mmCIF file of C-alpha atoms in Angstrom:
data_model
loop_
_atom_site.group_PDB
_atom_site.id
_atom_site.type_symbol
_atom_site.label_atom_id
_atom_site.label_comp_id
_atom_site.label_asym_id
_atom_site.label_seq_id
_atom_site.Cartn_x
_atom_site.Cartn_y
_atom_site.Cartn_z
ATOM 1 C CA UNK A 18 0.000 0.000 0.000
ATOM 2 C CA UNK A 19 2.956 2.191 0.696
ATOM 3 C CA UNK A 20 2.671 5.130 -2.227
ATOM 4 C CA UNK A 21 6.311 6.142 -2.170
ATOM 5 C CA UNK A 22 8.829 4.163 0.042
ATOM 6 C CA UNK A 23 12.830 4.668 0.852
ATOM 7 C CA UNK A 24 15.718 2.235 1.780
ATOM 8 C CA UNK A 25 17.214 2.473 4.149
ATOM 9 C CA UNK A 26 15.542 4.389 6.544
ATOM 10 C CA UNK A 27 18.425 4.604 8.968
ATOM 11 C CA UNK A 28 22.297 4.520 7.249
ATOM 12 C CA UNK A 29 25.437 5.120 9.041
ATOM 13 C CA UNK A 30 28.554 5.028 7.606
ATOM 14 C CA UNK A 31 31.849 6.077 7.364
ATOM 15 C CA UNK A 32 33.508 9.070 5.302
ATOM 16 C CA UNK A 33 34.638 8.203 2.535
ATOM 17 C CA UNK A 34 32.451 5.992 2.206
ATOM 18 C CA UNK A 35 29.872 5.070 -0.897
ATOM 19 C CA UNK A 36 26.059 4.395 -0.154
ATOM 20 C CA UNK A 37 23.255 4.149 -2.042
ATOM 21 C CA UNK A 38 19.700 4.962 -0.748
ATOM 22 C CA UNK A 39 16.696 3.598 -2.779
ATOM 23 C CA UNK A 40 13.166 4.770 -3.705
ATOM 24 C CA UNK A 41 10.301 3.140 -5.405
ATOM 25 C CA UNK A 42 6.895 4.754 -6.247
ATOM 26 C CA UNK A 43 3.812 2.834 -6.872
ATOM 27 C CA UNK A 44 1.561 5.826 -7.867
ATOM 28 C CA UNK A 45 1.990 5.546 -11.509
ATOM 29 C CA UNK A 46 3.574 8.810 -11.048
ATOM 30 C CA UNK A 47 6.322 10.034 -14.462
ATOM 31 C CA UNK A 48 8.040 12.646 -12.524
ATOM 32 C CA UNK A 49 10.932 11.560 -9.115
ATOM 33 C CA UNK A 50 12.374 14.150 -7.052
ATOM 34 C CA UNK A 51 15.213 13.932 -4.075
ATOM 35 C CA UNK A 52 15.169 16.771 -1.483
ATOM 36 C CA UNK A 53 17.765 16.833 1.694
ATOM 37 C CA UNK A 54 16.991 17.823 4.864
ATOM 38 C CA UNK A 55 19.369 19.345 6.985
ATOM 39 C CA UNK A 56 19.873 19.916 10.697
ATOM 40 C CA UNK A 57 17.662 23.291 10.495
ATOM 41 C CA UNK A 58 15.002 21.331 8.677
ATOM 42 C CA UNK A 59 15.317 23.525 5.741
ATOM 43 C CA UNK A 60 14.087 21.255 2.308
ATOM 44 C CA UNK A 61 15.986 21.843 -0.513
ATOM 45 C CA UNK A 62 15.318 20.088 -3.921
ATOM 46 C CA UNK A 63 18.351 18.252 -5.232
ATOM 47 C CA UNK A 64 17.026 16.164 -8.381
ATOM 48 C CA UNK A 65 13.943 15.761 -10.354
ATOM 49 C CA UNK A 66 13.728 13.352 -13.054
ATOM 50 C CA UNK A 67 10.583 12.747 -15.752
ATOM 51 C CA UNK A 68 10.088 9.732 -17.421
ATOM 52 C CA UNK A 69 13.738 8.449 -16.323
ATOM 53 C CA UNK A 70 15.130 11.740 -17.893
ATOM 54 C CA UNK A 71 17.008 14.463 -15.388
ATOM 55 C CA UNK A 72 14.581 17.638 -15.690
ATOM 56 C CA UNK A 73 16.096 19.497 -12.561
ATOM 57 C CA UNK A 74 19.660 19.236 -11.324
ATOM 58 C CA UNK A 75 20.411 21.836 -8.402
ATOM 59 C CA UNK A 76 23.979 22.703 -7.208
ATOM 60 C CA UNK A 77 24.585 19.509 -5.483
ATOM 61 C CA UNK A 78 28.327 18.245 -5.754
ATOM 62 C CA UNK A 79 28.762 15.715 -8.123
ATOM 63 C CA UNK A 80 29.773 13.039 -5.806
ATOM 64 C CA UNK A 81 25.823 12.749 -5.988
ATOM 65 C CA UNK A 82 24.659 10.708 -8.771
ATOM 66 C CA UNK A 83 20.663 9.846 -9.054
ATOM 67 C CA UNK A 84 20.113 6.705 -11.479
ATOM 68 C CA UNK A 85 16.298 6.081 -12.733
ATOM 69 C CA UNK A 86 16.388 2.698 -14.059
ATOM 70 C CA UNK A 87 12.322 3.130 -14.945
ATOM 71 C CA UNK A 88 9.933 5.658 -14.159
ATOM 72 C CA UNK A 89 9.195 3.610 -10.768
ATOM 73 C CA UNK A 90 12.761 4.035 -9.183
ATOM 74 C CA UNK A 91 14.713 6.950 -8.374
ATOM 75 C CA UNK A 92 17.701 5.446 -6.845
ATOM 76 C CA UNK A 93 20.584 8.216 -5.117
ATOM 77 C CA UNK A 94 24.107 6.943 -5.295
ATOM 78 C CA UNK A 95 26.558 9.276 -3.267
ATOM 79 C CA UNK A 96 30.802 8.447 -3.490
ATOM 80 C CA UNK A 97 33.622 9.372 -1.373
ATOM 81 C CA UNK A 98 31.190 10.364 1.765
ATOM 82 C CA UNK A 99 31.661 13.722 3.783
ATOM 83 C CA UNK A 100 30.659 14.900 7.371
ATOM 84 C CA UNK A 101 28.200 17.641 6.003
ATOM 85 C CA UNK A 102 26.376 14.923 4.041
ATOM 86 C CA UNK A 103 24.634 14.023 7.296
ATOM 87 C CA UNK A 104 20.774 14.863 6.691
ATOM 88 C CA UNK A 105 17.234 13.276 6.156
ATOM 89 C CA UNK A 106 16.974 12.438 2.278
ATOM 90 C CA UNK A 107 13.689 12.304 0.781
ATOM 91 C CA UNK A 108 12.137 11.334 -2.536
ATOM 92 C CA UNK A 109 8.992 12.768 -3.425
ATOM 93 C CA UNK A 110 6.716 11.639 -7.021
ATOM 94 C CA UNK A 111 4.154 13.920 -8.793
ATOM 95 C CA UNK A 112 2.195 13.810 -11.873
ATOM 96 C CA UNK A 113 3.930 16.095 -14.596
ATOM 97 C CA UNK A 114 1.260 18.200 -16.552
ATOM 98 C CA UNK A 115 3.835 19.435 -18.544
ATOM 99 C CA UNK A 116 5.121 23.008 -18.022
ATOM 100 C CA UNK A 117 1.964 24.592 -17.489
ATOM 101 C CA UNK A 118 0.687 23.147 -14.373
ATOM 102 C CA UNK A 119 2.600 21.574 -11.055
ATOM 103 C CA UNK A 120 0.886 19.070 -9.109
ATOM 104 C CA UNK A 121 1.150 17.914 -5.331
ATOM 105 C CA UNK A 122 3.954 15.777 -4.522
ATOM 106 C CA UNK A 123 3.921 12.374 -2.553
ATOM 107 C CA UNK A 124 6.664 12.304 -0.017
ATOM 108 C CA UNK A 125 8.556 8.942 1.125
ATOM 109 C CA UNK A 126 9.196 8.582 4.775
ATOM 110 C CA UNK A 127 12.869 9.589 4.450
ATOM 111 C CA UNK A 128 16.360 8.463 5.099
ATOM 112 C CA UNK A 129 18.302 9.655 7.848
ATOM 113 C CA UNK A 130 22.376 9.498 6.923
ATOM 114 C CA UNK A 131 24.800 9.885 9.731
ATOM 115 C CA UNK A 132 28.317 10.225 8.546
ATOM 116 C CA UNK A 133 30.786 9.209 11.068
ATOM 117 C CA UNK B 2 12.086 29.676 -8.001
ATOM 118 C CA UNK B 3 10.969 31.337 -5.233
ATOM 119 C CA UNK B 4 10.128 29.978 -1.399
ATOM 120 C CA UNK B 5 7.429 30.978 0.980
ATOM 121 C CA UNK B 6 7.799 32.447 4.065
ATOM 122 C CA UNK B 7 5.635 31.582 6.882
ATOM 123 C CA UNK B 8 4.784 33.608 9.897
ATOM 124 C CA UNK B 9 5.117 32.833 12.964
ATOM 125 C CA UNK B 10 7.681 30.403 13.231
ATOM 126 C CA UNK B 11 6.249 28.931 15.814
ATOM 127 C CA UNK B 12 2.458 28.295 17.851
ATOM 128 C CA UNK B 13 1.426 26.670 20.617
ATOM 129 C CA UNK B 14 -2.238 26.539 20.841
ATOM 130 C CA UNK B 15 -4.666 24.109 23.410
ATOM 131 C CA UNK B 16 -6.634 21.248 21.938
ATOM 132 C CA UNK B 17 -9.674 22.280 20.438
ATOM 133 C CA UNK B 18 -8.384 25.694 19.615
ATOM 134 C CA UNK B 19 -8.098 27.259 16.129
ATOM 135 C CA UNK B 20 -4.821 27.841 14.381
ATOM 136 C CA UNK B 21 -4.131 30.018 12.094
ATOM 137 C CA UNK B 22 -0.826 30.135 9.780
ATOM 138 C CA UNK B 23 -0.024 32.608 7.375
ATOM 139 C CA UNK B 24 2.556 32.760 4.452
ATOM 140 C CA UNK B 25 3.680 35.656 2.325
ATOM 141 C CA UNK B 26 5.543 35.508 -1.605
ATOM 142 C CA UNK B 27 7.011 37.951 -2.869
ATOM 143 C CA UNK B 28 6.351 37.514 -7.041
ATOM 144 C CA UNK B 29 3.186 36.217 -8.509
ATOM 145 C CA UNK B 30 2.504 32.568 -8.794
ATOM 146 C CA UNK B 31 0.511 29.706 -10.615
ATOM 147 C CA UNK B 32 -0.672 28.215 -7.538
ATOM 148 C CA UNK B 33 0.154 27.844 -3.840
ATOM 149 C CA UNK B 34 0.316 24.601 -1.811
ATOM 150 C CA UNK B 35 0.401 23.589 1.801
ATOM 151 C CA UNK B 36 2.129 20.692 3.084
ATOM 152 C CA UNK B 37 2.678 19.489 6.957
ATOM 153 C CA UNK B 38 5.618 17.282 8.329
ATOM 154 C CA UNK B 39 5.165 15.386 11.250
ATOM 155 C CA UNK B 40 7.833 15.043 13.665
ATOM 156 C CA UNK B 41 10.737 12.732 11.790
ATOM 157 C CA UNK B 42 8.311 11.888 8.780
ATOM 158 C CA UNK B 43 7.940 12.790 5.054
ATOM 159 C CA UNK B 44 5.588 15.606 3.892
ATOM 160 C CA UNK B 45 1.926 15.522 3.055
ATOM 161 C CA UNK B 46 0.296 17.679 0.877
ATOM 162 C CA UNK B 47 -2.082 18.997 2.439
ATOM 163 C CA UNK B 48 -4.480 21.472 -0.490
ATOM 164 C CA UNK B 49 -3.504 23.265 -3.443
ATOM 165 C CA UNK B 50 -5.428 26.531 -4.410
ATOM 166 C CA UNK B 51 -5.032 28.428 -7.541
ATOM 167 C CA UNK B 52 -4.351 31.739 -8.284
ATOM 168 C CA UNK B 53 -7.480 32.515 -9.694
ATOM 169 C CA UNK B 54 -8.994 31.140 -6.193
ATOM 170 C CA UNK B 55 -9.931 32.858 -2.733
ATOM 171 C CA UNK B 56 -10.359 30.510 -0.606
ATOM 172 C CA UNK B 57 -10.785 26.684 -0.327
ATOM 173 C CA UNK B 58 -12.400 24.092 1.988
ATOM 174 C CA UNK B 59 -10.609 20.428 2.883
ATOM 175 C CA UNK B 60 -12.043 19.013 5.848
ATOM 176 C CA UNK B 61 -11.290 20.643 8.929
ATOM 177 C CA UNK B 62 -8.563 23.050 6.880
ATOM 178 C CA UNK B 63 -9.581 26.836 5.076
ATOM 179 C CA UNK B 64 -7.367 28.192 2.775
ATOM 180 C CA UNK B 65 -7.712 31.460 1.539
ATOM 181 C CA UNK B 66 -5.333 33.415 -0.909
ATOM 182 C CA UNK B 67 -4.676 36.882 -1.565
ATOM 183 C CA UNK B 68 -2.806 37.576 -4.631
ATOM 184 C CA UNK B 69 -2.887 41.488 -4.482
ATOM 185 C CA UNK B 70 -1.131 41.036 -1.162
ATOM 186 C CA UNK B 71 0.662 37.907 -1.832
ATOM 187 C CA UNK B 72 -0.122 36.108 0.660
ATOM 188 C CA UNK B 73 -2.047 32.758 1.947
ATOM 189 C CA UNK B 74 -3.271 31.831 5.398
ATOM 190 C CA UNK B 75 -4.111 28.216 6.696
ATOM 191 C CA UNK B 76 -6.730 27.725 9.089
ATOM 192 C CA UNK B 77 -7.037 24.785 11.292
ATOM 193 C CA UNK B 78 -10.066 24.677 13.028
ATOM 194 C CA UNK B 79 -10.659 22.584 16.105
ATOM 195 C CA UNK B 80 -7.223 21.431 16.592
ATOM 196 C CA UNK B 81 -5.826 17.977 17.731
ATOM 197 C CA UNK B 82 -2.822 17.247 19.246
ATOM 198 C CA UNK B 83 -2.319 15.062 15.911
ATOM 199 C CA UNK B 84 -1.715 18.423 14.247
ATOM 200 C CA UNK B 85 1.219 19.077 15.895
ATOM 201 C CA UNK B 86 3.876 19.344 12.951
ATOM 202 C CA UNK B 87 5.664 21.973 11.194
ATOM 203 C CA UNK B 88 3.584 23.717 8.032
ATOM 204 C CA UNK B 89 4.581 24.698 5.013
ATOM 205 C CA UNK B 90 3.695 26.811 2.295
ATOM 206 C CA UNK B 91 5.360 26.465 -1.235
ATOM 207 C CA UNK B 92 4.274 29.172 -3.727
ATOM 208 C CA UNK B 93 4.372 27.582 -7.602
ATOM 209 C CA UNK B 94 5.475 29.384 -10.624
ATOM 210 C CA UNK B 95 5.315 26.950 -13.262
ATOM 211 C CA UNK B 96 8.935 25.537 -14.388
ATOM 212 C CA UNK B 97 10.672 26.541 -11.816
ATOM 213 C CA UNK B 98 11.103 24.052 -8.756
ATOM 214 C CA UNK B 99 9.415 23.568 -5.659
ATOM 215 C CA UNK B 100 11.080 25.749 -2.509
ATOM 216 C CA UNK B 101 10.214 24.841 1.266
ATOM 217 C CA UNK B 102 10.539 27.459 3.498
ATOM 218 C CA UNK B 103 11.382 27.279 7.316
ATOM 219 C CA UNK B 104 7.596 26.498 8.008
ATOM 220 C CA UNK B 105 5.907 27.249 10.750
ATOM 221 C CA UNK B 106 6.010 24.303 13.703
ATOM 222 C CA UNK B 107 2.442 23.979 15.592
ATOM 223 C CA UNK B 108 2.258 22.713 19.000
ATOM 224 C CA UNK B 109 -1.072 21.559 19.906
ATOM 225 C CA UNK B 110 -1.659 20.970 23.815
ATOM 226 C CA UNK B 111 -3.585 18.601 25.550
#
């Protein structure tokens, strides 16, 4: 039943590290997003992709590398791991309307990375 | 892409109580949403209204929107302390992304 849904949920690691943090919508949604969350719980859009193609990429260092396999799966791959990495991830799915219209978004529960 | 800003930061109202939230923009928009996060959780949308709209119903939430002021309020009537979360409001110019602003974080007391 679970509309948009993230693993892990909890992910610890260490720098310089590489992890990997999954999402899967079952909306029949055409249009992924990933936000990050920091400490001050400020939301800031990081990726959006539409129809497995990248529609919005933010200034997000490119040690971050989002890979939609199909229009179901946003997956977020981040390399070489870093202390101010440490936030709550979240994917989010919409309907795309095209440019003219912006619909609600569907949040996942989120992923909370500690970097040690 | 520009991000709300919501006033106050923070309310603590009693159970049963009204709250009332109010967000300001600062260009003109294609529509306005509200969405609430619960403590540790993702966001839910919570209503969309459009510009060409004044005011909309969902439940035990009133929206209203004033675009000659730019600015939207949330109403909550009868509060319950399942409200408690942190409220956001996301004016939507279309193309550009979505921006969450610091929100404003409800306290509703038993």
């Amino acid at each position: 039943d679970t509309a948009v849904s993230q693993t892990p949920k909890y992910l610890v690691t260490q720098m310089g590290n590489d992890k990997s943090i999954k999402c899967e919508q079952n909306l029949g949604h055409d249009t992924m997003y990933w936000y990050k969350q920091d400490s001050k719980k400020f939301l800031k859009i990081m990726f959006s992709y539409n129809n497995k193609e990248l529609i919005i990429n933010e200034t997000v260092p490119n040690r971050f590398s989002p890979k939609s396999p199909d229009k179901a799966h946003l997956n977020l791959h981040i390399n070489s791991l870093e202390l101010g990495d440490s936030a709550v991830y979240f994917c989010a799915s919409s309907l795309y309307s095209g440019r003219d219209s912006y619909n609600e978004q569907f949040f996942g529960p989120g992923t909370r990375l500690t970097v040690l | 892409s520009q991000q709300g800003e919501e006033d106050p930061q923070a309310l603590s109202i009693q159970e049963g109580e009204n709250a009332t939230m109010n967000c300001s923009y600062k260009t003109s928009i294609n529509n306005l949403q509200w969405y609430r996060q619960n403590s540790g959780r993702g966001l839910v949308h919570l209503i969309l209204i459009r510009s060409n709209e004044r005011e909309k119903h969902s439940g035990r939430l009133r929206v209203t929107l004033d675009t000659s002021k730019k600015s939207s309020s949330l109403l909550i009537t009868a509060s319950r302390a399942a409200d408690t979360a942190s409220y956001f409001c996301v004016p939507i110019n279309y193309g550009q992304n979505f921006v969450f602003g610091p929100g404003t974080r409800l306290s509703v007391l038993p």
